Every structure is written in structure tokens, then in C-alpha cells.
């Protein structure tokens, strides 16, 4: 029996059947194409990416994205590779745009990188797109680092590092290792940062030789050196930075045609070396290197020094205690100060406060310290804002598009899909009705939950306030206990010193005095007896002073005041007898005894130290000492007619630091003036008015 086509398929259904058969053929053709081949078609070339990045850098991220999307929109069927490249470009450009705003931090939404990584994982293209997979985690890590989410940053960057190591790309591993070093740096884990930067330098040797490798190596060598400085190892840091200097000088030809980059790099290195010598309290060496940096900037780059340079120079001058020069640099930096970073401004106000303190300008010092604190608070409390873009929505759209590509073909929608659409529409209507009913019920529930939440927040705020109050009370009590413990330890230490002096020094001086007396009794000539008698008197004086020191230590330095007039009178008689030095002493004998214990004893030791300097370091024959009172101010001066012409260098060791310490204890100031006619020590301090007698 013959079966015809007309009997199997009626004429009215033939068109529908042909459509179904054509769709099946197209689906079979697509199935024969390798999935990876379809997913990895590269329509987005490196040239397109470079052009988009250049536009973003020159005109802003919006222009760059607009250009990229114009190219992307022309693709009829973008591959997974194209989609991943677009997501990574969006993440990189958006992140770079937010990072340019130094005064604030924006949340760019790391969802672009998240979407790229998820898309690669969903399509099982981790190996085929390993470079893009690494970039996705690297960008996520950079984003978290920018937001100071260090634990998340370490997690993502470490994953990128692991993938790059597995793929055998040492150059990529070096870059990611350097990024981990940046994380450790921002966490102030400088020792760990130094190790990571140094490891990245060794790995960069596997990169292709050329300009790019030179830039990366010298930059991370400099990072290693500054990390060593910050980790408290300035000697190692300076040594490593000097190696960086040699590397730059030996490979500067790699910068061509960029002929100024190595000068820029040397400026950074020399500035960091200057910081290292400043940490070692070697201001002269520090100044040498900062001068080199300034010379390169002015002589070879033909640039003027900016506010950052002047602020760094003022810090070095302060370390050298050249307050006048430091103040001059601060004045030069002031006009451009508001154009610098917050860190530079903070340093400017800190240095200005130190100069104002030295100059005695209390009002300026307080104002600078206040502004310094405000800037520090601003640096700590950075704001966090969201961009208008929604990367999560972008990711959902890409996933739906990917699923649609796998489930549908490019043929016309057949009758089956039409009925399926009707069913889905019906289900949506039913679902919408159920959702509307659920929303009506949830509104009431949300109102109750909002009220409960407000009550809970109020209760939590009360609990936190109570905890803060208890903590402050506990810290205050602990502070008092520490103060009492410290005072008790000081007392015990003073008592120990007093006992040690009594047991050792006093006994030795007594034995020496006895021995000198015995030798004097057996002396052959009268001249020897006179010399031995003078020695015996000096030892007796030392012995009495030692006993007085021990007594003061034992009684917490409150036993009494030193007798300055008596000391000078005795010393004047002894020097006149030996024709050594003529001491002229003038003082207000009514007001002098009214000085407080600290001020009296400070003045006593200043005069005593000044006379010791005159005897040891000059050939003076006359010393004039004057102490007078002008209202509530005590003025004093010690002058001689010696031959010291200048006070600098090693002469600073002649007790001048001790005198400066004493005058600070008295709450005053002191000046040292050297000239052809001798040295003059002049100072003053404020005396409490209620301590001065009412002399009519």
C-alpha cells in the first residue's frame, strides 16, 4: 500500500512543520560548532582597549565608556571573551576615575570584576581565559584595598597570585606580589611589605627586558627601601635605596625616548634617603641628599621647587635645630599649601607649631596644632559614596543573555514558543495577584517591625552609652593607679641612689680625705703642705656636696634651697686668695630668697656651670654676675672677658645643654652670646607675684 506525503502531513500544517524542521537544522549546526570557539571569538582587540583607555585618561571615564560601548554595540553576537573584556574595562575605568579624587573614597561597585569572574566560572573558561580571570581577582583586590577592606583585598589578590603561579606567568606573579606589598604597606606592616616588594623585584627579572621592566623594578626597589625605613631599619633601607640609585643610573638608557624619567626616579630615591638619615638623627647627611633632589629638579628638569619640597626641607632644618631656616621654608610653602595633599598640609602645620613653640609664639602654636588635628581627623574619617551605576544589574543582564543564547536559536519563533509564552503570561498574572496579596500583608508586618527596630536601636544606644561610661571610669582609675605606682618607683629609685652614694662614694671620699691629711702631715716642704691643704679643702667641699645631694634625694629633693650668695662669696674669696679669677656679684638680696625651690636651684646650677666654663675654656680674669628683678621677672647675666669667639660645634658640649635644661625647669629662656670681649650668658624667668616681698 502506497503512503503519500499528503496523507501523512495535511496541507494546512505543512508550513508549521517546515518551520520546525528548519529550526532543528539550525540548532544542529550550532551544536556542531565548538563552544569554546564560539565563546572565545575576539572582536574586542587590544587596539580597541588601548584607544578606549586613552580616551578615558584624556577626557574622563564617561567618554571612554561611551567609545567602548559604541564599538561593543556594533557586535551582532559578542562572545564571552568580549563580554568579559567589557566588564573588566568598566571596572578598571570606574575604579581609576574614583581613585583620582584624593579627598574622598567612592565605592565603584566591584560587581564589574565580580561579574567577569562569575561569567568565566559559569562558562568553565578558567584556563582559556586565565589572564582575564587573574585580572578579575586583581581588580577586586585593588577595589577592596582602595576601600581599606584589607582582609578581603588579601583574599582576592592572593587568589590571583595563586592562579598566576599555576599558569607559570612569573611576570604577572611579580605584579600581583607587588600589589600584596601595597596591602601590607597600607596596613602599616612595613616589614612584611619590604619582603613582598623585594620578592617582586626578583620575579620581575623574568619579565621581558625593556622600558616596562625598568619602570617596575626601580619602582619596587624604591618601595622596598622606604618599607625598610618605616619598619625601623633605616640602615638597611638607606643601603637598599643606594642600590636603587645605582640601578637607575646604570639602566637610564632604557628610559629613551623618555629622557626625564630617570631624573624623576632619582628625585624620589634621594628624598627617601634623606628621610632615612633624618630617622638616624643625621641631619647633615639628610640635607646632602635633599639638596641633590632639589638640584636635579631645578637644574635638569627646570622646575621650581613646590610646596612639598619646601615642607620636606623645613622638616630637615628642624631636625638640625635651625629654626630660622625652617621658618623661611615654611613661608615659601604657604602660598601653595592648599594645593598640596592633606598629608603635606598636616606636616606643614606640625612643623609650624614646632617653630612657633621655639619662637615663644603660643597663639600661633595652638592654632597650628588645632589645624593639624583637624586634618589628621579628616585623613582618618574618609567618606564612602556609591556611583550611580549598578554592576549587579549588569551581571544579571549578561547571565540572562547567556542563558538565552544557549536555549534559543536565531530562527523565527514557532507555535510552541507562542503557546509557552501564553502559559508563562498566565502564570505571571497569577503570580502577580499572589504577590499583591503578600505585599498587602507585609506592609502591616513591616510597620510593626520598624517600630520594634526603633525600640531596639534606642535600647542598644543606651547600652553602648552605659558601656562607654564604665570604660572611661575604668581607664581613669587605672591612670591614677599608674601615676601612684610611678611615683612610688621614683621614690624607691631615689632612695637606692642615695644609699649607693652613701655606701660607695661617701666612704671613698672620707678615706681619700684621711689619706690626704696623712700625706700632708708627712710633707717635707711648706709649699707641698699648702697644695695638699687646698686639695684637702676641695675634697671636703665635694664630700659636703655629696652629703647634701644624698640628703636631697632621700627627702624627695624638697629638703631646701642651695645658698647661691654664700656659694659665690666663698668662691670669690678662694679665687682672690689664689689670684685666679675676680668675681663681681650683684643681686637683690631682698627678693632673691623669695624664689621657689626649683627656680632657686636652677639659677644656682646655671651660675655654677657658667663659672666652670669660664675657668676651663677661657683665659678670663674677670667674671661679672648680676641678678635683678623687674616686676615679676627675674633677669640674670654672667659675663667674662675671655677669648672664646664663637659658640658652635664641639663647644656645645661645655654645659650649655645642661643650662638650657635648667632654665626650662624654671620656666624661662636663656641666650649665649660670644664676641671679642668675651662670652655672655643672659636669661630670665617669671616669678610668681605672691612670692615677691612688698618692698616700699
XYZ file of C-alpha atoms in Angstrom:
696
model
C 0.000 0.000 0.000
C 1.454 3.362 -1.020
C 1.554 6.118 1.629
C 1.686 9.627 0.193
C 3.138 12.813 1.787
C -0.304 14.444 1.631
C -1.801 11.736 3.831
C 0.939 11.985 6.473
C 1.019 15.805 6.702
C -2.066 17.709 5.741
C -1.553 20.784 3.575
C -2.705 23.205 6.289
C 0.076 22.053 8.681
C 2.945 21.898 6.216
C 4.227 25.427 6.847
C 4.410 24.837 10.583
C 6.286 21.591 10.073
C 8.764 23.211 7.692
C 9.490 25.926 10.261
C 10.129 23.294 12.940
C 12.420 21.290 10.630
C 14.400 24.426 9.653
C 14.824 25.361 13.305
C 16.066 21.882 14.134
C 18.642 22.059 11.306
C 19.945 25.416 12.577
C 20.179 24.076 16.134
C 22.155 21.069 14.871
C 24.560 23.359 13.008
C 25.152 25.409 16.137
C 25.653 22.237 18.135
C 28.418 21.166 15.777
C 30.365 24.351 16.469
C 32.832 24.037 19.373
C 31.524 26.000 22.409
C 34.965 27.348 23.239
C 35.467 28.506 19.680
C 32.205 30.460 19.856
C 32.880 31.823 23.331
C 36.467 32.911 22.598
C 35.947 34.841 19.371
C 37.887 38.052 19.901
C 36.084 41.014 18.420
C 37.477 43.392 21.084
C 41.120 43.786 20.102
C 43.978 45.240 22.225
C 43.974 48.282 19.938
C 40.318 48.996 20.779
C 41.064 48.645 24.516
C 44.080 50.963 24.293
C 42.047 53.579 22.411
C 39.256 53.431 24.990
C 41.734 53.755 27.886
C 43.496 56.696 26.241
C 40.157 58.477 25.761
C 39.230 57.773 29.395
C 42.548 59.195 30.608
C 42.314 62.277 28.402
C 38.599 63.116 28.552
C 37.272 61.190 31.536
C 35.875 57.739 32.208
C 32.428 58.555 30.787
C 33.911 59.351 27.367
C 35.999 56.176 27.430
C 32.994 54.024 28.314
C 30.917 55.746 25.646
C 33.544 54.958 22.991
C 33.854 51.340 24.109
C 30.075 50.831 24.138
C 29.815 52.315 20.651
C 32.165 49.583 19.392
C 30.581 46.904 21.552
C 27.088 47.802 20.344
C 28.052 47.050 16.747
C 28.754 43.401 17.567
C 25.861 41.161 16.468
C 26.787 38.303 18.741
C 29.516 39.284 21.275
C 31.438 36.314 22.624
C 32.125 35.536 26.277
C 35.612 36.945 25.760
C 34.128 40.238 24.516
C 31.712 40.394 27.449
C 34.486 39.702 29.978
C 36.731 42.347 28.425
C 33.901 44.893 28.625
C 33.285 44.127 32.316
C 36.996 44.382 33.164
C 37.258 47.644 31.248
C 34.227 49.062 33.114
C 35.743 48.058 36.464
C 39.191 49.438 35.656
C 37.972 52.775 34.271
C 35.354 53.312 37.006
C 37.899 52.481 39.705
C 40.558 54.767 38.208
C 38.028 57.602 37.994
C 37.123 57.317 41.673
C 40.782 56.976 42.699
C 41.564 60.355 41.117
C 39.503 62.047 43.846
C 42.176 62.149 46.551
C 39.942 63.846 49.141
C 37.280 61.130 49.205
C 36.753 57.439 48.616
C 33.995 56.162 46.364
C 32.567 52.676 46.195
C 32.823 51.922 42.482
C 30.979 48.663 42.959
C 33.409 45.797 42.477
C 30.487 43.982 40.791
C 32.008 44.532 37.350
C 35.004 42.374 38.301
C 32.672 40.001 40.179
C 30.554 39.629 37.069
C 33.613 38.907 34.923
C 34.880 36.218 37.311
C 31.406 34.642 37.637
C 30.922 34.610 33.875
C 34.277 32.863 33.361
C 33.412 30.296 36.034
C 29.877 29.705 34.706
C 31.211 29.030 31.193
C 34.117 26.906 32.515
C 36.710 29.029 30.727
C 39.144 29.464 33.627
C 42.080 28.034 31.694
C 41.216 29.535 28.316
C 40.741 32.988 29.869
C 43.294 32.632 32.672
C 44.747 36.106 32.106
C 41.296 37.717 32.320
C 40.424 35.511 35.316
C 43.535 36.774 37.116
C 42.711 40.390 36.194
C 39.199 39.991 37.640
C 40.513 38.978 41.066
C 43.293 41.552 40.899
C 40.800 44.350 40.225
C 38.552 43.087 43.029
C 41.562 43.153 45.341
C 42.533 46.678 44.241
C 38.969 47.815 44.840
C 38.948 46.367 48.386
C 42.395 47.877 49.017
C 41.093 51.279 47.921
C 38.231 50.942 50.431
C 40.708 49.756 53.109
C 38.998 46.367 53.343
C 42.337 44.697 53.846
C 41.224 41.141 54.679
C 39.091 40.970 51.529
C 41.884 42.571 49.489
C 44.384 39.964 50.668
C 41.920 37.154 49.874
C 41.297 38.242 46.292
C 44.880 39.275 45.476
C 46.252 36.049 46.958
C 43.864 34.075 44.758
C 45.077 35.979 41.701
C 48.658 35.295 42.762
C 47.931 31.575 43.117
C 46.322 31.385 39.668
C 49.203 33.286 38.057
C 51.730 30.946 39.682
C 49.794 27.899 38.481
C 49.770 29.309 34.975
C 53.559 29.837 35.126
C 53.409 33.576 34.400
C 56.229 34.923 36.604
C 55.882 38.488 35.319
C 52.179 38.591 36.223
C 53.033 36.985 39.582
C 55.575 39.765 40.225
C 52.964 42.478 39.625
C 50.448 40.808 41.948
C 53.134 40.227 44.608
C 53.916 43.954 44.473
C 50.187 44.622 44.912
C 50.195 42.440 48.049
C 53.110 44.563 49.230
C 50.897 47.648 48.822
C 48.257 45.984 51.021
C 50.821 45.284 53.750
C 52.127 48.874 53.414
C 48.671 50.378 53.950
C 48.187 48.077 56.951
C 51.464 49.527 58.293
C 53.011 46.042 58.209
C 56.173 47.537 56.775
C 58.461 44.570 57.415
C 56.091 42.249 55.527
C 55.722 44.866 52.779
C 59.512 45.038 52.376
C 59.717 41.250 51.921
C 56.940 41.245 49.319
C 58.391 44.174 47.353
C 61.832 42.554 47.374
C 60.312 39.258 46.143
C 58.546 41.110 43.329
C 61.869 42.692 42.279
C 63.448 39.227 41.881
C 60.402 37.996 39.923
C 60.451 40.987 37.569
C 63.755 39.676 36.194
C 61.667 37.074 34.338
C 59.753 39.811 32.500
C 60.777 40.881 29.040
C 63.752 43.226 29.189
C 62.983 46.813 28.296
C 61.459 50.050 29.469
C 58.444 48.477 31.206
C 60.612 46.151 33.292
C 62.901 49.054 34.211
C 59.933 51.082 35.463
C 58.611 48.177 37.538
C 61.981 47.145 39.021
C 63.107 50.623 40.058
C 59.669 51.447 41.492
C 59.543 48.326 43.651
C 63.177 48.689 44.695
C 62.279 52.154 45.951
C 59.208 50.679 47.699
C 61.455 48.075 49.355
C 63.794 50.769 50.663
C 61.058 53.017 52.066
C 59.366 49.970 53.668
C 62.632 49.097 55.407
C 62.815 52.689 56.685
C 59.271 52.552 58.031
C 59.870 49.150 59.663
C 62.545 50.694 61.888
C 65.560 49.511 59.867
C 66.912 52.797 58.470
C 70.432 51.477 57.819
C 69.104 48.632 55.632
C 66.651 50.984 53.953
C 69.357 53.513 53.056
C 71.588 50.718 51.737
C 68.771 49.374 49.531
C 67.880 52.852 48.284
C 71.508 53.416 47.288
C 71.310 50.155 45.308
C 68.192 51.592 43.660
C 70.154 54.732 42.770
C 72.877 52.623 41.117
C 70.271 50.578 39.206
C 68.644 53.738 37.832
C 71.958 55.253 36.775
C 73.125 52.040 35.107
C 69.861 51.488 33.190
C 68.742 55.035 32.444
C 69.241 54.381 28.730
C 66.144 52.153 28.890
C 64.012 55.257 29.511
C 64.542 56.519 25.971
C 62.870 58.370 24.367
C 61.590 59.497 27.792
C 64.765 61.364 28.820
C 63.482 62.792 32.105
C 62.033 59.727 33.828
C 65.296 58.674 35.482
C 65.630 62.192 36.905
C 62.123 61.874 38.374
C 63.052 58.491 39.835
C 66.284 59.838 41.343
C 64.389 62.694 42.988
C 62.148 60.159 44.742
C 65.107 57.997 45.799
C 67.143 60.923 47.131
C 64.122 62.239 49.066
C 63.643 58.814 50.680
C 67.353 58.553 51.545
C 67.064 61.990 53.159
C 64.163 60.675 55.256
C 66.304 57.696 56.292
C 69.189 59.866 57.503
C 66.676 62.046 59.336
C 65.459 58.903 61.162
C 69.092 58.197 62.140
C 69.351 61.763 63.503
C 71.954 62.631 60.857
C 70.542 65.924 59.556
C 73.722 66.873 57.687
C 73.592 63.725 55.532
C 69.846 64.182 55.149
C 70.359 67.709 53.878
C 73.006 66.496 51.411
C 70.541 64.164 49.676
C 67.597 66.543 49.724
C 69.885 69.152 48.132
C 70.680 66.622 45.390
C 66.968 66.115 44.770
C 66.393 69.872 44.598
C 69.383 70.331 42.279
C 68.050 67.735 39.807
C 64.613 69.294 39.863
C 65.884 72.808 39.234
C 68.956 72.218 37.047
C 67.905 69.253 34.878
C 64.111 69.362 34.897
C 63.990 73.180 35.020
C 61.208 73.162 37.558
C 60.646 75.382 40.527
C 60.549 73.876 43.992
C 56.951 73.406 45.089
C 55.268 73.403 48.475
C 56.014 69.690 49.009
C 59.753 70.333 48.571
C 59.756 73.284 50.963
C 57.823 71.351 53.618
C 60.272 68.414 53.444
C 63.228 70.827 53.625
C 61.731 72.567 56.673
C 61.482 69.194 58.447
C 65.202 68.599 57.906
C 66.082 72.108 59.123
C 64.024 71.481 62.263
C 65.977 68.272 62.883
C 69.152 70.379 62.653
C 67.558 72.880 65.110
C 67.873 75.668 62.535
C 64.508 77.157 63.306
C 65.039 80.336 61.328
C 65.778 78.479 58.082
C 62.905 76.079 58.756
C 60.555 79.052 59.200
C 61.770 80.516 55.896
C 60.955 77.308 54.017
C 57.527 77.158 55.653
C 56.805 80.706 54.487
C 57.791 79.750 50.914
C 55.421 76.769 51.024
C 52.488 78.742 52.472
C 51.113 80.298 49.208
C 50.714 76.875 47.540
C 49.788 74.948 50.682
C 46.092 74.486 49.838
C 47.057 72.887 46.506
C 49.010 70.096 48.221
C 47.782 66.816 49.681
C 46.286 66.554 53.149
C 49.432 64.763 54.384
C 51.682 67.643 53.271
C 49.348 70.171 54.893
C 49.422 68.195 58.127
C 53.253 68.205 58.095
C 53.278 71.975 57.410
C 51.112 72.756 60.444
C 53.111 70.345 62.612
C 56.434 71.965 61.654
C 54.961 75.459 62.018
C 53.794 74.595 65.527
C 57.347 73.488 66.434
C 58.830 76.752 65.079
C 56.187 78.833 66.905
C 56.996 76.968 70.110
C 60.679 77.802 69.721
C 59.890 81.452 68.995
C 57.587 81.613 72.023
C 54.503 82.416 69.912
C 51.979 80.413 71.926
C 48.919 81.618 69.982
C 50.340 80.521 66.588
C 51.457 77.228 68.078
C 47.979 76.462 69.424
C 46.318 77.460 66.123
C 48.664 75.248 64.069
C 48.183 72.277 66.390
C 44.407 72.691 66.119
C 44.518 72.702 62.303
C 46.917 69.758 62.329
C 44.440 67.749 64.438
C 41.551 68.612 62.108
C 43.480 67.425 59.045
C 44.505 64.197 60.783
C 40.853 63.540 61.642
C 39.916 64.184 58.008
C 42.506 61.672 56.820
C 41.194 59.054 59.236
C 37.467 59.575 58.652
C 37.204 59.349 54.863
C 33.732 59.260 53.344
C 32.370 56.412 51.323
C 29.872 57.014 48.471
C 28.299 54.913 45.718
C 28.427 55.518 41.987
C 25.212 55.777 40.001
C 25.967 52.608 38.032
C 24.531 49.236 39.066
C 27.003 46.428 38.227
C 24.736 43.766 39.774
C 22.032 44.590 37.246
C 24.695 44.432 34.523
C 25.696 40.958 35.690
C 22.067 39.688 35.763
C 21.523 41.020 32.252
C 24.611 39.191 30.989
C 23.602 35.922 32.631
C 20.102 36.118 31.114
C 21.630 36.883 27.735
C 23.971 33.901 28.054
C 21.126 31.545 29.024
C 19.029 32.894 26.154
C 21.864 32.185 23.688
C 22.051 28.561 24.832
C 18.263 27.978 24.879
C 17.125 29.736 21.703
C 18.158 29.909 18.082
C 18.061 32.719 15.524
C 15.045 31.262 13.748
C 11.513 32.593 13.901
C 9.501 31.858 16.996
C 7.357 28.813 16.272
C 3.943 27.965 17.560
C 5.298 26.003 20.504
C 7.052 29.063 21.918
C 3.930 31.095 21.335
C 1.819 28.770 23.474
C 4.578 28.588 26.041
C 4.593 32.386 26.194
C 0.830 32.397 26.794
C 1.212 29.919 29.627
C 4.042 31.938 31.140
C 1.966 35.087 30.850
C -0.903 33.373 32.657
C 1.455 32.219 35.387
C 2.823 35.746 35.702
C -0.691 37.118 36.145
C -1.436 34.531 38.833
C 1.901 35.210 40.489
C 1.310 38.975 40.365
C -2.015 38.549 42.154
C -0.335 36.471 44.848
C 2.496 38.999 45.166
C -0.007 41.835 45.555
C -1.781 39.948 48.333
C 1.544 39.202 50.023
C 2.629 42.842 49.782
C -0.585 43.978 51.439
C 0.094 41.679 54.365
C 3.793 42.534 54.516
C 3.155 46.283 54.762
C 1.408 45.766 58.076
C 4.172 43.456 59.255
C 6.864 45.918 58.140
C 5.210 48.696 60.146
C 5.341 46.560 63.290
C 8.943 45.505 62.558
C 10.015 49.126 62.001
C 8.581 50.108 65.391
C 10.334 47.157 67.058
C 13.583 48.037 65.277
C 13.413 51.645 66.502
C 12.882 50.433 70.061
C 15.792 48.017 69.713
C 18.120 50.748 68.373
C 17.197 53.005 71.302
C 17.929 50.187 73.747
C 21.272 49.409 72.063
C 22.304 53.081 72.161
C 21.546 53.206 75.898
C 23.589 50.028 76.477
C 26.530 51.389 74.449
C 26.427 54.698 76.324
C 26.486 52.837 79.634
C 29.438 50.702 78.480
C 31.353 53.784 77.317
C 30.797 55.472 80.669
C 32.027 52.405 82.567
C 35.066 52.138 80.313
C 36.005 55.810 80.854
C 35.719 55.383 84.616
C 37.868 52.246 84.472
C 40.560 53.990 82.381
C 40.598 56.993 84.722
C 41.026 54.716 87.755
C 43.796 52.822 86.002
C 45.551 56.102 85.167
C 45.545 57.136 88.806
C 46.958 53.763 89.834
C 49.736 54.048 87.253
C 50.607 57.554 88.469
C 50.809 56.349 92.068
C 52.903 53.332 91.042
C 55.270 55.542 89.017
C 55.708 57.995 91.893
C 56.465 55.129 94.280
C 59.061 53.690 91.896
C 60.726 57.118 91.626
C 60.916 57.336 95.411
C 62.443 53.861 95.679
C 64.967 54.669 92.945
C 65.998 57.910 94.647
C 66.419 56.078 97.945
C 68.532 53.408 96.217
C 70.763 56.047 94.599
C 71.159 57.812 97.956
C 72.125 54.551 99.682
C 74.585 53.647 96.896
C 76.225 57.090 97.136
C 76.417 56.765 100.919
C 77.906 53.267 100.779
C 80.372 53.838 97.934
C 81.121 57.491 97.176
C 80.958 58.935 100.708
C 83.169 56.198 102.110
C 85.704 56.681 99.319
C 85.785 60.472 99.812
C 86.226 60.067 103.577
C 89.114 57.646 103.037
C 90.682 59.986 100.478
C 90.359 62.950 102.848
C 92.029 60.908 105.614
C 94.790 59.864 103.240
C 95.482 63.459 102.091
C 95.599 64.576 105.738
C 98.131 61.855 106.490
C 100.256 62.798 103.464
C 100.100 66.487 104.464
C 101.372 65.629 107.923
C 104.360 63.904 106.385
C 105.032 66.584 103.752
C 108.622 67.811 103.609
C 108.119 71.416 102.470
C 105.680 74.167 103.322
C 104.715 74.562 99.647
C 103.647 70.905 99.469
C 101.622 71.315 102.645
C 99.777 74.325 101.155
C 98.960 72.379 97.979
C 97.825 69.357 99.983
C 95.793 71.644 102.237
C 93.969 73.087 99.180
C 93.313 69.564 97.923
C 92.026 68.550 101.352
C 89.649 71.538 101.398
C 88.364 70.727 97.874
C 87.746 67.091 98.883
C 85.929 68.317 101.996
C 83.767 70.562 99.816
C 82.999 67.640 97.477
C 82.224 65.462 100.484
C 79.792 68.035 101.897
C 78.084 68.497 98.498
C 77.762 64.739 98.182
C 76.120 64.534 101.584
C 73.766 67.348 100.546
C 72.855 65.517 97.317
C 72.177 62.328 99.260
C 70.051 64.244 101.720
C 68.020 65.853 98.929
C 67.473 62.515 97.202
C 66.365 60.882 100.418
C 63.849 63.665 101.102
C 62.453 63.780 97.521
C 64.561 66.841 96.577
C 62.474 69.026 98.906
C 64.945 69.442 101.741
C 65.849 73.026 100.938
C 67.469 75.523 98.593
C 71.064 75.976 97.557
C 72.712 79.101 99.011
C 73.748 80.974 95.865
C 75.117 84.158 97.598
C 77.052 82.074 100.102
C 78.483 79.887 97.356
C 79.620 82.899 95.296
C 81.056 84.687 98.342
C 83.095 81.634 99.348
C 84.252 81.061 95.769
C 85.209 84.723 95.319
C 87.391 84.676 98.486
C 89.109 81.459 97.451
C 89.885 82.736 93.925
C 91.151 86.076 95.241
C 93.422 84.267 97.680
C 94.966 82.277 94.809
C 94.820 85.242 92.378
C 92.924 83.125 89.794
C 89.711 84.976 88.910
C 87.997 88.168 90.080
C 84.279 87.531 90.669
C 81.941 90.557 90.885
C 78.472 89.684 92.227
C 75.396 91.946 92.391
C 71.964 90.702 93.451
C 68.731 91.901 95.058
C 69.236 90.256 98.459
C 65.627 91.036 99.457
C 63.865 89.376 96.504
C 66.399 86.605 95.785
C 65.376 84.447 98.800
C 61.734 84.577 97.644
C 62.425 82.370 94.596
C 60.770 78.971 94.622
C 62.860 75.882 95.295
C 63.048 74.871 91.624
C 63.860 78.382 90.361
C 66.485 78.998 93.073
C 68.248 75.694 92.474
C 68.048 76.064 88.685
C 69.656 79.526 88.934
C 72.304 78.114 91.294
C 73.337 75.371 88.851
C 73.285 77.737 85.849
C 75.681 80.159 87.584
C 77.859 77.291 88.773
C 78.053 75.745 85.264
C 78.824 79.119 83.684
C 81.711 79.723 86.124
C 83.036 76.216 85.415
C 83.046 77.004 81.677
C 84.890 80.298 82.296
C 87.596 78.537 84.308
C 88.011 75.556 81.932
C 87.522 77.031 78.457
C 88.642 80.668 78.517
C 91.537 82.779 79.764
C 89.236 85.233 81.533
C 90.417 87.202 84.577
C 87.085 88.844 85.458
C 83.579 87.372 85.813
C 80.589 89.697 86.434
C 77.412 88.119 87.846
C 74.226 90.164 88.136
C 70.749 89.086 89.351
C 67.972 91.679 89.298
C 64.186 91.778 89.398
C 61.909 93.819 87.135
C 58.372 93.422 88.403
C 57.590 89.694 88.361
C 60.570 88.864 86.095
C 63.991 87.760 87.318
C 66.876 88.685 84.975
C 70.382 87.275 85.312
C 73.651 87.568 83.390
C 77.148 86.064 83.661
C 79.828 87.845 81.628
C 83.586 87.343 81.306
C 86.464 88.884 79.405
C 87.774 85.605 77.968
C 88.870 84.690 74.421
C 86.081 82.375 73.169
C 84.929 83.976 69.901
C 82.105 81.669 68.775
C 79.782 79.062 70.315
C 79.306 76.171 67.875
C 80.403 72.618 67.122
C 82.041 70.815 69.994
C 81.743 73.863 72.253
C 78.076 72.961 72.616
C 79.251 70.255 74.955
C 80.574 72.810 77.516
C 77.475 72.508 79.757
C 75.263 74.691 77.538
C 72.707 71.903 77.096
C 72.623 71.491 80.876
C 71.957 75.226 81.355
C 69.154 75.109 78.767
C 67.577 72.202 80.642
C 67.785 74.124 83.950
C 66.182 77.279 82.524
C 63.318 75.196 81.100
C 62.717 73.783 84.589
C 62.484 77.373 85.873
C 60.064 78.255 83.062
C 62.314 80.809 81.347
C 64.712 81.299 78.443
C 68.472 81.751 78.034
C 70.836 83.173 75.398
C 74.571 82.626 74.780
C 76.487 85.470 73.142
C 80.175 85.227 72.154
C 82.287 88.128 70.994
C 85.711 89.658 71.030
C 85.146 90.917 74.585
C 84.197 87.509 75.990
C 81.126 85.349 76.484
C 77.823 86.500 77.960
C 75.109 84.211 79.347
C 71.796 86.062 79.729
C 68.400 84.743 80.790
C 65.148 85.461 82.543
C 62.101 83.723 84.018
C 58.777 84.705 85.535
C 58.435 84.737 89.336
C 55.027 84.277 90.979
C 53.846 87.706 92.179
C 52.686 86.401 95.547
C 56.266 85.186 96.198
C 57.808 88.650 95.826
C 58.055 90.768 99.004
C 56.304 94.142 99.166
C 59.287 96.498 99.323
C 58.365 100.191 99.789
